[in-house]
Tab-separated table of C-alpha atoms in Angstrom:
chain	number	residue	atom	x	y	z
A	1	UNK	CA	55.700	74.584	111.080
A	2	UNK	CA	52.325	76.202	109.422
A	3	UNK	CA	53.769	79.810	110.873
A	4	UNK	CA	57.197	79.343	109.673
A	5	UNK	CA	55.644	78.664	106.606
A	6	UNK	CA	53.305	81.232	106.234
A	7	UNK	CA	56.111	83.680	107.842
A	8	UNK	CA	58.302	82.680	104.680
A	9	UNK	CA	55.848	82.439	101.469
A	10	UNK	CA	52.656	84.260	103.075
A	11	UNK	CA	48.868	83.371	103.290
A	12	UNK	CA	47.599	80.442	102.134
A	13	UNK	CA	45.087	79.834	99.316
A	14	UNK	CA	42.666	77.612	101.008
A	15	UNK	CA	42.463	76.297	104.542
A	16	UNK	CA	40.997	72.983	105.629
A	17	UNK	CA	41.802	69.567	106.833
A	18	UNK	CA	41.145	65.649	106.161
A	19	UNK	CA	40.459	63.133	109.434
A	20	UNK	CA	43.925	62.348	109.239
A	21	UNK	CA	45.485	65.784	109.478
A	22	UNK	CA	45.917	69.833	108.004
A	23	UNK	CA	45.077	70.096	104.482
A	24	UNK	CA	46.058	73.826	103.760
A	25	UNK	CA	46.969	75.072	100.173
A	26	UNK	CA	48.689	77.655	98.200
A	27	UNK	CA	47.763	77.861	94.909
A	28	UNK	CA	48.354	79.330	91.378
A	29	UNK	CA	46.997	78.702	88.240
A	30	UNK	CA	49.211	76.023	87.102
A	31	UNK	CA	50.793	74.473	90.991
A	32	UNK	CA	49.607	73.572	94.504
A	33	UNK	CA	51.708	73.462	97.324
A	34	UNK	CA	49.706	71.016	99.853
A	35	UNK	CA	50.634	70.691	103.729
A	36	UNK	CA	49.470	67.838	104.698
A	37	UNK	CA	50.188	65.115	107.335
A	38	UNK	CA	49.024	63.292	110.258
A	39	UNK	CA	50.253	62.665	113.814
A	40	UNK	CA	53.547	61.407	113.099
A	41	UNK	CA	54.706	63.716	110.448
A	42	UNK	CA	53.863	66.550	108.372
A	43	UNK	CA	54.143	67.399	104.416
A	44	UNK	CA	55.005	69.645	101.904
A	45	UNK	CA	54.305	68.579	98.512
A	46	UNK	CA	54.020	70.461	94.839
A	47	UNK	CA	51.287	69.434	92.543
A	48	UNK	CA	50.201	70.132	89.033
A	49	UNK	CA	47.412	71.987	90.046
A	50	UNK	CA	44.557	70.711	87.194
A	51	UNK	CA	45.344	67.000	87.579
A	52	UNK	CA	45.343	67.360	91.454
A	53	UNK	CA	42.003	68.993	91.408
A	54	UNK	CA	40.823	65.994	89.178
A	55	UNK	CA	42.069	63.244	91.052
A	56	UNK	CA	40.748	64.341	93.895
A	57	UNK	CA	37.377	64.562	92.215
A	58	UNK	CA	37.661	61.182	91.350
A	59	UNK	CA	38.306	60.339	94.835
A	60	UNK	CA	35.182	62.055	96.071
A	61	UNK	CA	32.887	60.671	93.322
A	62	UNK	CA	34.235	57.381	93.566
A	63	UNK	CA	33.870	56.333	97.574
A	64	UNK	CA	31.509	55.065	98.995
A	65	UNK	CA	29.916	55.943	102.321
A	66	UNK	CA	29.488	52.775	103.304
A	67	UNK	CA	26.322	50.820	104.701
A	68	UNK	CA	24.856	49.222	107.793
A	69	UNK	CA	27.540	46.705	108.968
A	70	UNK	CA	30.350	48.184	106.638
A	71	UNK	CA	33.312	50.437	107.655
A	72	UNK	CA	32.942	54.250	106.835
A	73	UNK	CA	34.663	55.417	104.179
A	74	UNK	CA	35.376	59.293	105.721
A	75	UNK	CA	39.448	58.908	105.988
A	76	UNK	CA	39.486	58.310	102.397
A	77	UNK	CA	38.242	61.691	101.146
A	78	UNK	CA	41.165	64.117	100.370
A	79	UNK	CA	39.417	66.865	102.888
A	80	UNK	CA	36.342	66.716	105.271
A	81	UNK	CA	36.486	70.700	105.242
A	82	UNK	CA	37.582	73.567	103.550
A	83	UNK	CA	37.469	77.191	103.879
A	84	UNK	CA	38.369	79.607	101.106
A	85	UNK	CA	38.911	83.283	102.463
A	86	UNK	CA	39.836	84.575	99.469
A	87	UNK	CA	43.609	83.936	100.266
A	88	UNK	CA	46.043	84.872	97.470
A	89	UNK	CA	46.483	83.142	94.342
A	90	UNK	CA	43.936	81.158	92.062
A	91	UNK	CA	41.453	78.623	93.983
A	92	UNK	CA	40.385	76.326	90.953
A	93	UNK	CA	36.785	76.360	90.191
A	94	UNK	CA	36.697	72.840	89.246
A	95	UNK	CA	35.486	71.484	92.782
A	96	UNK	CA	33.740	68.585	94.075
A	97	UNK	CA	29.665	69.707	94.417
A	98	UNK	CA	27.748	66.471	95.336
A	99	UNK	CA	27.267	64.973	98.307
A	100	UNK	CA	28.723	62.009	100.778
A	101	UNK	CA	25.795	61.241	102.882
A	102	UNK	CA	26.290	58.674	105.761
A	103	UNK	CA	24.734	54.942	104.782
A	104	UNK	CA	23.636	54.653	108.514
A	105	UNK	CA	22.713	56.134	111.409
A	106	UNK	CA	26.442	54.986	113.149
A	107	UNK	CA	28.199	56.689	110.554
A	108	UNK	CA	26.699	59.728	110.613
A	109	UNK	CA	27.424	59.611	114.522
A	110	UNK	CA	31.237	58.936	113.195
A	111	UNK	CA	31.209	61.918	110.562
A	112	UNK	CA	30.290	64.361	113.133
A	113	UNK	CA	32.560	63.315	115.571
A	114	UNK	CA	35.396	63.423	113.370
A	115	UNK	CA	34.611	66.712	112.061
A	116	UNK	CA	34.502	67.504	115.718
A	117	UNK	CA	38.084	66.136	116.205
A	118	UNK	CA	39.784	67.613	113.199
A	119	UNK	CA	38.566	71.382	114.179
A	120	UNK	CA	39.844	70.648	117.528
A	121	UNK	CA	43.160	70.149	116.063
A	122	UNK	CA	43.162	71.591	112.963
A	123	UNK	CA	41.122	75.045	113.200
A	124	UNK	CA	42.791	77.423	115.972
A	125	UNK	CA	46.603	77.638	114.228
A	126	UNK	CA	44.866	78.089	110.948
A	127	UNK	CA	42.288	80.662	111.764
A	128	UNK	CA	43.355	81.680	115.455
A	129	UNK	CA	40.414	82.790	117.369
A	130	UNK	CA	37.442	82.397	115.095
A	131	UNK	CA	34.608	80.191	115.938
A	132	UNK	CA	33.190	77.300	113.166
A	133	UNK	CA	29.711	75.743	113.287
A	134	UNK	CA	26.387	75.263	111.424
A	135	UNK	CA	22.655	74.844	111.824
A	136	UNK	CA	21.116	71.239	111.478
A	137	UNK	CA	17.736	70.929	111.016
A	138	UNK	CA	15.295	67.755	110.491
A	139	UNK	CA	12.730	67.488	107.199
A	140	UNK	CA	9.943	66.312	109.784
A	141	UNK	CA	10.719	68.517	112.539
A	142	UNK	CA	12.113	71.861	110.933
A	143	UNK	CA	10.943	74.106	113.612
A	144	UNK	CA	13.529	72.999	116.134
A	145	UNK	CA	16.694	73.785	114.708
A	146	UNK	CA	20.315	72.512	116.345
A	147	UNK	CA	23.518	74.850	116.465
A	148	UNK	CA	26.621	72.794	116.581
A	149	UNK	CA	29.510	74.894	117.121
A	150	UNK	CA	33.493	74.499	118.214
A	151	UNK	CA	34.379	77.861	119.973
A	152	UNK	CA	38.224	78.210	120.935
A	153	UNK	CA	37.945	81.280	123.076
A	154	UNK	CA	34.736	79.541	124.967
A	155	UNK	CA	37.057	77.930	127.603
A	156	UNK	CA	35.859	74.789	128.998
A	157	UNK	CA	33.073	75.008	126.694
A	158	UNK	CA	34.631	75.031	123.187
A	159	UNK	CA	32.753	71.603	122.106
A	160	UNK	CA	28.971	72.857	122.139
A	161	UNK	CA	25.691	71.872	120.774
A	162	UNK	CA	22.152	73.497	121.149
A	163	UNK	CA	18.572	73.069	120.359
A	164	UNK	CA	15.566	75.552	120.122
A	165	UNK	CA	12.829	73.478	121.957
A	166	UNK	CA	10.158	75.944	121.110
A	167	UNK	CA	6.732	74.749	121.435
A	168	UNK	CA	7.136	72.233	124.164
A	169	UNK	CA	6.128	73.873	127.724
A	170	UNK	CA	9.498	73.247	129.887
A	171	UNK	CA	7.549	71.375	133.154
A	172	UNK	CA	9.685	69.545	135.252
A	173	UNK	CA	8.960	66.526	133.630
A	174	UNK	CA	9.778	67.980	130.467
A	175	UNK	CA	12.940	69.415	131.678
A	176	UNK	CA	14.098	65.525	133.261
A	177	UNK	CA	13.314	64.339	129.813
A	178	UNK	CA	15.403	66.413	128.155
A	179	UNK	CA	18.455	65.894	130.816
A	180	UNK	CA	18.275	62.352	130.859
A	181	UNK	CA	18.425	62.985	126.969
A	182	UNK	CA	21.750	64.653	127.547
A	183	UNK	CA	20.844	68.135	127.759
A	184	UNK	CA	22.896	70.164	130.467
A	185	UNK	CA	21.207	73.859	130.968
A	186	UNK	CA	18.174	75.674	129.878
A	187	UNK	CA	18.120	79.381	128.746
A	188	UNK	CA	15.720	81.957	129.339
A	189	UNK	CA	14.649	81.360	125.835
A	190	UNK	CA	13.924	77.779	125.801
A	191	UNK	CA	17.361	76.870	123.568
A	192	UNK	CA	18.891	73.772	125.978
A	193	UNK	CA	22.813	73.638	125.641
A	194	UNK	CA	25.586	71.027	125.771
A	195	UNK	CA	28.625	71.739	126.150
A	196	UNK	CA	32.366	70.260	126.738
A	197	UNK	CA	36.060	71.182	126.443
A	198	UNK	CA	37.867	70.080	123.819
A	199	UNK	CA	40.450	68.727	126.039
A	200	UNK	CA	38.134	65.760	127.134
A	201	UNK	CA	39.285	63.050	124.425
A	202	UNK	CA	35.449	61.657	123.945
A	203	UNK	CA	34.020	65.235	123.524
A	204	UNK	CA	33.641	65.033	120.059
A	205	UNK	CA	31.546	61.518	120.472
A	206	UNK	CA	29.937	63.417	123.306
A	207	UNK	CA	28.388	65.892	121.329
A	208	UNK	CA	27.930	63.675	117.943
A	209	UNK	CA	25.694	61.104	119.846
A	210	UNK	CA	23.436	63.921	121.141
A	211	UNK	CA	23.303	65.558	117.726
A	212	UNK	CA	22.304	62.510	115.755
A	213	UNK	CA	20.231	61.013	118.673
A	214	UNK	CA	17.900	64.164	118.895
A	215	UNK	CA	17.582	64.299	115.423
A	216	UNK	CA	15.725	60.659	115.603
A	217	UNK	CA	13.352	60.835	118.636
A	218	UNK	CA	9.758	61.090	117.936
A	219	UNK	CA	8.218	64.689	118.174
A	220	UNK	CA	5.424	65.297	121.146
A	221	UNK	CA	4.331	68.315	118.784
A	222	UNK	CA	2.937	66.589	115.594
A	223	UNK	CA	3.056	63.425	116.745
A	224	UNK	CA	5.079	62.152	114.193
A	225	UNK	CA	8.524	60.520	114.019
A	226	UNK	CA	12.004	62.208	113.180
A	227	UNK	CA	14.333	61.472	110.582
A	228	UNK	CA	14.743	58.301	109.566
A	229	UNK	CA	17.878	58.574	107.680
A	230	UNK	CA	20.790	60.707	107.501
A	231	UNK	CA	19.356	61.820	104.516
A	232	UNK	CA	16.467	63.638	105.990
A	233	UNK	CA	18.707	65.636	107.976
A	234	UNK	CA	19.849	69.179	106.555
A	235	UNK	CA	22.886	71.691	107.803
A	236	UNK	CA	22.785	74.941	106.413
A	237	UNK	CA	24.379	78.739	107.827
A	238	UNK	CA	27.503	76.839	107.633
A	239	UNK	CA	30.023	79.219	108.724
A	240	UNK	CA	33.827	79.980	110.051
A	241	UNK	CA	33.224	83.357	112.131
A	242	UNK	CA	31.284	84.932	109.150
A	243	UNK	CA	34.160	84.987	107.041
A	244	UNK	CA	34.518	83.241	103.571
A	245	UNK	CA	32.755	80.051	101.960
A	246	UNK	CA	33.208	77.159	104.563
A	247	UNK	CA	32.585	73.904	103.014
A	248	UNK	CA	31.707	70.962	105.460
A	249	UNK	CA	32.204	68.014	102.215
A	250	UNK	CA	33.075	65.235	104.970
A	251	UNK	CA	30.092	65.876	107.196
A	252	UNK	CA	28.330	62.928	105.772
A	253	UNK	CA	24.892	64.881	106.082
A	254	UNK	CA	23.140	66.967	103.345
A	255	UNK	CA	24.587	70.565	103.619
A	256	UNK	CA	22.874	73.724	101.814
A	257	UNK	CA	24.683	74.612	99.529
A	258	UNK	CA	26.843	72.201	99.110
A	259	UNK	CA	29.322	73.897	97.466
A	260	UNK	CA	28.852	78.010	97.386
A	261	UNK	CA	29.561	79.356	94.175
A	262	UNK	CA	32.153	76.578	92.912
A	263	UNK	CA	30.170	74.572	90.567
């Protein structure tokens, strides 16, 4: 449907997608045409384009995460990502630019993993053969950054995540730790990689866990604890194959910026 639609009225304005489905837009000044949906059907609707934009803000601004012992809140926000390659027509500047930062450690395990899910299904018919994926870093532990990445063309390994573990000697005791962490293979240059195809229905938990779980162990370098709260936690280099402004607002971690130049 999104090619026989794009076939028929050309590119779209903006690309992206909520946990629920596509969220893909053509846009003018004064409409937006939305394709939307989920798994049981899919959606074209027309919008005035300034009180869209507005409501949605509203929507943004308005939920909460949730806390401890609450439900998550991430299928209520209108997108969890959105790319803007400079598609034709008028994206509107008036854009949502805070944050929605996980209340707990279990929902930032559930924001990942269905950001995870939603590039799996969203991501290849809208930018076919382009990878997506960002650095995470912690505010106690900055020197060992994370990739997290979702690859297409890396078959059998689309669903990856790494981590520089400079500074730690790589013994064989080291090595088991990091293994029975959930670490599969060690490069040359001490990065230690996950990976899983996206066909494997728990690969997005799979690689959320070990995101958010690394992110929290204590640090044999300082001595010190990780982060202890998704608000220590930091992505940043967020890209979509080094082309456009890739905005990860569903994350529900801190991302830098948070909003490129819409403000």
């Amino acid at each position: 449907m999104y090619e026989a639609i794009v076939a028929r009225i050309g590119a779209p304005t903006l690309l992206g997608g909520s946990v629920s489905g596509p969220s893909v837009r053509w846009c003018t000044r004064e409409r937006i045409l939305l394709l939307s949906g989920d798994h049981t059907h899919a959606e074209l609707s027309v919008h005035d384009a300034d009180m869209f934009v507005a409501e949605e803000w509203k929507t943004f601004d308005r939920t909460n995460p949730g806390r401890k012992g609450e439900p998550h809140a991430f299928d209520a926000l209108p997108y969890t990502w959105q790319l803007d390659r400079k598609g034709p027509g008028n994206a509107t500047a008036w854009t949502f630019n805070g944050t929605f930062i996980a209340g707990s450690w279990d929902h930032a395990v559930t924001g990942l993993e269905l950001m995870l899910a939603a590039w799996v299904e969203q991501y290849p018919v809208q930018a076919p053969g382009d990878w997506i994926g960002f650095n995470l870093w912690t505010a106690r532990d900055w020197r060992r950054d994370m990739i997290v990445s979702y690859t297409p063309a890396d078959h059998g390994r689309e669903l990856a995540v790494g981590i520089h573990d400079r500074g730690s000697e790589q013994t064989a005791e080291r090595q088991a730790q990091m293994r029975e962490r959930g670490w599969h293979t060690l490069t040359d240059h001490q990065w230690w990689r996950t990976a899983v195809p996206e066909t494997d229905p728990d690969g997005p938990r799979m690689i959320a866990e070990l995101t958010i779980a690394e992110c929290r162990v204590p640090s044999a370098e300082c001595r010190a604890r990780k982060a202890t709260c998704p608000d220590e936690l930091r992505a940043h280099d967020i890209s979509a194959g080094d082309n456009g402004d890739l905005w990860l607002t569903g994350l529900g971690l801190p991302t830098h910026p948070s909003r490129g130049e819409h403000f």
